[in-house]
mmCIF file of C-alpha atoms in Angstrom:
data_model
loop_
_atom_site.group_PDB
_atom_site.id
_atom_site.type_symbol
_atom_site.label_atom_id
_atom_site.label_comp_id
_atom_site.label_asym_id
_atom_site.label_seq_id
_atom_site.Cartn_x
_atom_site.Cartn_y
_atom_site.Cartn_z
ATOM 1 C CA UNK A 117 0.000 0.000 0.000
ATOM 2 C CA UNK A 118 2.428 2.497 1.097
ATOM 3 C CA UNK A 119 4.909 1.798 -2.484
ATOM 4 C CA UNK A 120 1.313 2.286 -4.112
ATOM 5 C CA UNK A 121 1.083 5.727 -2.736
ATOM 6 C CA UNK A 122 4.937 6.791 -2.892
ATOM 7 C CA UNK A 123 4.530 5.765 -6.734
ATOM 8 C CA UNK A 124 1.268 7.694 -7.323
ATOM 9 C CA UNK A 125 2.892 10.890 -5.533
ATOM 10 C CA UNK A 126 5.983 10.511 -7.475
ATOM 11 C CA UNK A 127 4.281 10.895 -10.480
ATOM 12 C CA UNK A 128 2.130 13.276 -9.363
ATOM 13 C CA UNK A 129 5.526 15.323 -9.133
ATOM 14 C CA UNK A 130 6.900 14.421 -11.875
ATOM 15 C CA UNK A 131 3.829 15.724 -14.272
ATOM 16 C CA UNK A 132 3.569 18.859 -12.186
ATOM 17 C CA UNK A 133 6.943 19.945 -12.707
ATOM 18 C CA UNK A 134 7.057 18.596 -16.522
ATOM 19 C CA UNK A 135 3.925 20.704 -17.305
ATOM 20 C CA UNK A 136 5.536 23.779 -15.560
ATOM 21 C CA UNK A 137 8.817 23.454 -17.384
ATOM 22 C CA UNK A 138 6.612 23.351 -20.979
ATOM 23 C CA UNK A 139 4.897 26.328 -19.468
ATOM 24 C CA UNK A 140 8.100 28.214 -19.240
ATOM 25 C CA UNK A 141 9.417 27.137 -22.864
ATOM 26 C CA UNK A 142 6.314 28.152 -24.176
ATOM 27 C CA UNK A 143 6.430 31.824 -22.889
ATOM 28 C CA UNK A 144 9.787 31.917 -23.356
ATOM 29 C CA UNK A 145 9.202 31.179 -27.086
ATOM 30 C CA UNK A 146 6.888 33.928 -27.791
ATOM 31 C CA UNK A 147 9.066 36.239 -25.767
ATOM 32 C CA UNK A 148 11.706 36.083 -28.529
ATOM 33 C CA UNK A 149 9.815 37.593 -30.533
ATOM 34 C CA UNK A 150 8.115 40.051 -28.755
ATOM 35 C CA UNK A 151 7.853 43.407 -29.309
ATOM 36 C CA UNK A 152 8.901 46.253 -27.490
ATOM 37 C CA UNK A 153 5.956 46.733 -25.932
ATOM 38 C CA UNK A 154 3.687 46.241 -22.302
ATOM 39 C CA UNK A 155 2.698 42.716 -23.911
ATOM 40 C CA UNK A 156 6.440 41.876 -23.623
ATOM 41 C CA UNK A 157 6.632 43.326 -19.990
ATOM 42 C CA UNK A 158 3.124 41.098 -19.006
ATOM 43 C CA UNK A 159 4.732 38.174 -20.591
ATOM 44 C CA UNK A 160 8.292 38.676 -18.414
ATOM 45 C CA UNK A 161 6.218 38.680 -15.467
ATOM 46 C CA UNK A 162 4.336 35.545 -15.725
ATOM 47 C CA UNK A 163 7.831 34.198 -16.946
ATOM 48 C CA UNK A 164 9.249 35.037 -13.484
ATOM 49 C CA UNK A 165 6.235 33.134 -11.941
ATOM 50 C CA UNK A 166 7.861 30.096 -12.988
ATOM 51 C CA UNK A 167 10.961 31.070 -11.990
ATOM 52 C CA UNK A 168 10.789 32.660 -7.841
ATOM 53 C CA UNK A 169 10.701 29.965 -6.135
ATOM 54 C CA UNK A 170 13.722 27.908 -7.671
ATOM 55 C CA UNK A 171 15.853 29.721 -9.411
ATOM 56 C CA UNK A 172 15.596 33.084 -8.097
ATOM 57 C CA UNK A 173 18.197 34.680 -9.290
ATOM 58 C CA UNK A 174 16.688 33.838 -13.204
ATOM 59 C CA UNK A 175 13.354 35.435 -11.880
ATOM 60 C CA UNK A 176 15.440 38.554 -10.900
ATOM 61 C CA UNK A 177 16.659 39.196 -14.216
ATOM 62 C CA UNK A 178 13.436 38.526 -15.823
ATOM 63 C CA UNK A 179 12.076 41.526 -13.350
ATOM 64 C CA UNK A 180 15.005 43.620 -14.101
ATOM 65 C CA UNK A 181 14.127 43.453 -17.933
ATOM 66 C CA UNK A 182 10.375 44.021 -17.178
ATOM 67 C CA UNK A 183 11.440 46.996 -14.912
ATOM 68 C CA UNK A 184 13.250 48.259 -17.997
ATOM 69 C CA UNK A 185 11.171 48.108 -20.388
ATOM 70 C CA UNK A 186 8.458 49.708 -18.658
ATOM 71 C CA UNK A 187 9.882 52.570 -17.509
ATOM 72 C CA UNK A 188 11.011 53.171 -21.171
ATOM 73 C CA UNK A 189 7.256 52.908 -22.014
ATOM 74 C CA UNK A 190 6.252 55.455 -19.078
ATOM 75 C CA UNK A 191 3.669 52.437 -17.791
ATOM 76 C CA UNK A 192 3.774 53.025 -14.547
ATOM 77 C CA UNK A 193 1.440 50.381 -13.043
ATOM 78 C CA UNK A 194 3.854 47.675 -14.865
ATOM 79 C CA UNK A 195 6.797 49.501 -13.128
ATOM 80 C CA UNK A 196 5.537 49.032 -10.317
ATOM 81 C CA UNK A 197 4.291 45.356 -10.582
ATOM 82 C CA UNK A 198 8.177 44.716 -11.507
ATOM 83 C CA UNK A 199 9.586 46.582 -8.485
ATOM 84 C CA UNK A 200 7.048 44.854 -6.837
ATOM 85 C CA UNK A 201 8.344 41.176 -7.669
ATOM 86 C CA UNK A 202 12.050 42.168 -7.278
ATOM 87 C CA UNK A 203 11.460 42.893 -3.434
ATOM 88 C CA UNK A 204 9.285 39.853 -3.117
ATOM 89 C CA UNK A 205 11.746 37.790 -5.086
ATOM 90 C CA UNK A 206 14.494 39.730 -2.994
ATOM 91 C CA UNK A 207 13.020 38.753 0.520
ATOM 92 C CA UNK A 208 11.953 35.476 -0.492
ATOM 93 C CA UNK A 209 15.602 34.629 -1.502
ATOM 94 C CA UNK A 210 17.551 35.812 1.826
ATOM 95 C CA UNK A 211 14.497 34.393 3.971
ATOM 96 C CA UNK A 212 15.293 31.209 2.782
ATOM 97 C CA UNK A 213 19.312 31.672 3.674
#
């Protein structure tokens, strides 16, 4: 019973993190050829959703291009949704240190 359920979670797992991963590829396929625009800053912060929690520092530098961007458009609200995920990102990463 018990290698029934440690083989049903496993999988579980294993699909989870597979259909995250494909997730990520995908956005990161339209992102290439994305314009300039705030549909490129949306898209680099649902990127960065896949990203926070384990591999932080990618998520950073997905912010850090978002922030960019969207201060070179003058869209505010997106600035601030950036700045927004860099502190979160930032105190998520040294509260797990």
């Amino acid at each position: 019973m018990n290698k029934v359920l440690l083989l049903f979670l496993a999988s579980v797992v294993l699909a989870t993190t597979s259909a995250a991963q494909q997730g990520a590829d995908s956005l990161r396929n339209i992102l290439r050829t994305a314009r300039e625009d705030t549909n490129k800053v949306d898209l680099l912060l649902e990127l960065l959703n896949y990203y926070y929690n384990t591999e932080p520092y990618e998520a950073l530098k997905l912010a850090d291009q978002a922030l960019d961007l969207s201060v070179t458009l003058k869209d505010t609200a997106r600035q601030i949704s950036a700045e927004e995920m860099i502190a979160y990102v930032n105190g998520h990463t040294l509260a797990n240190k």
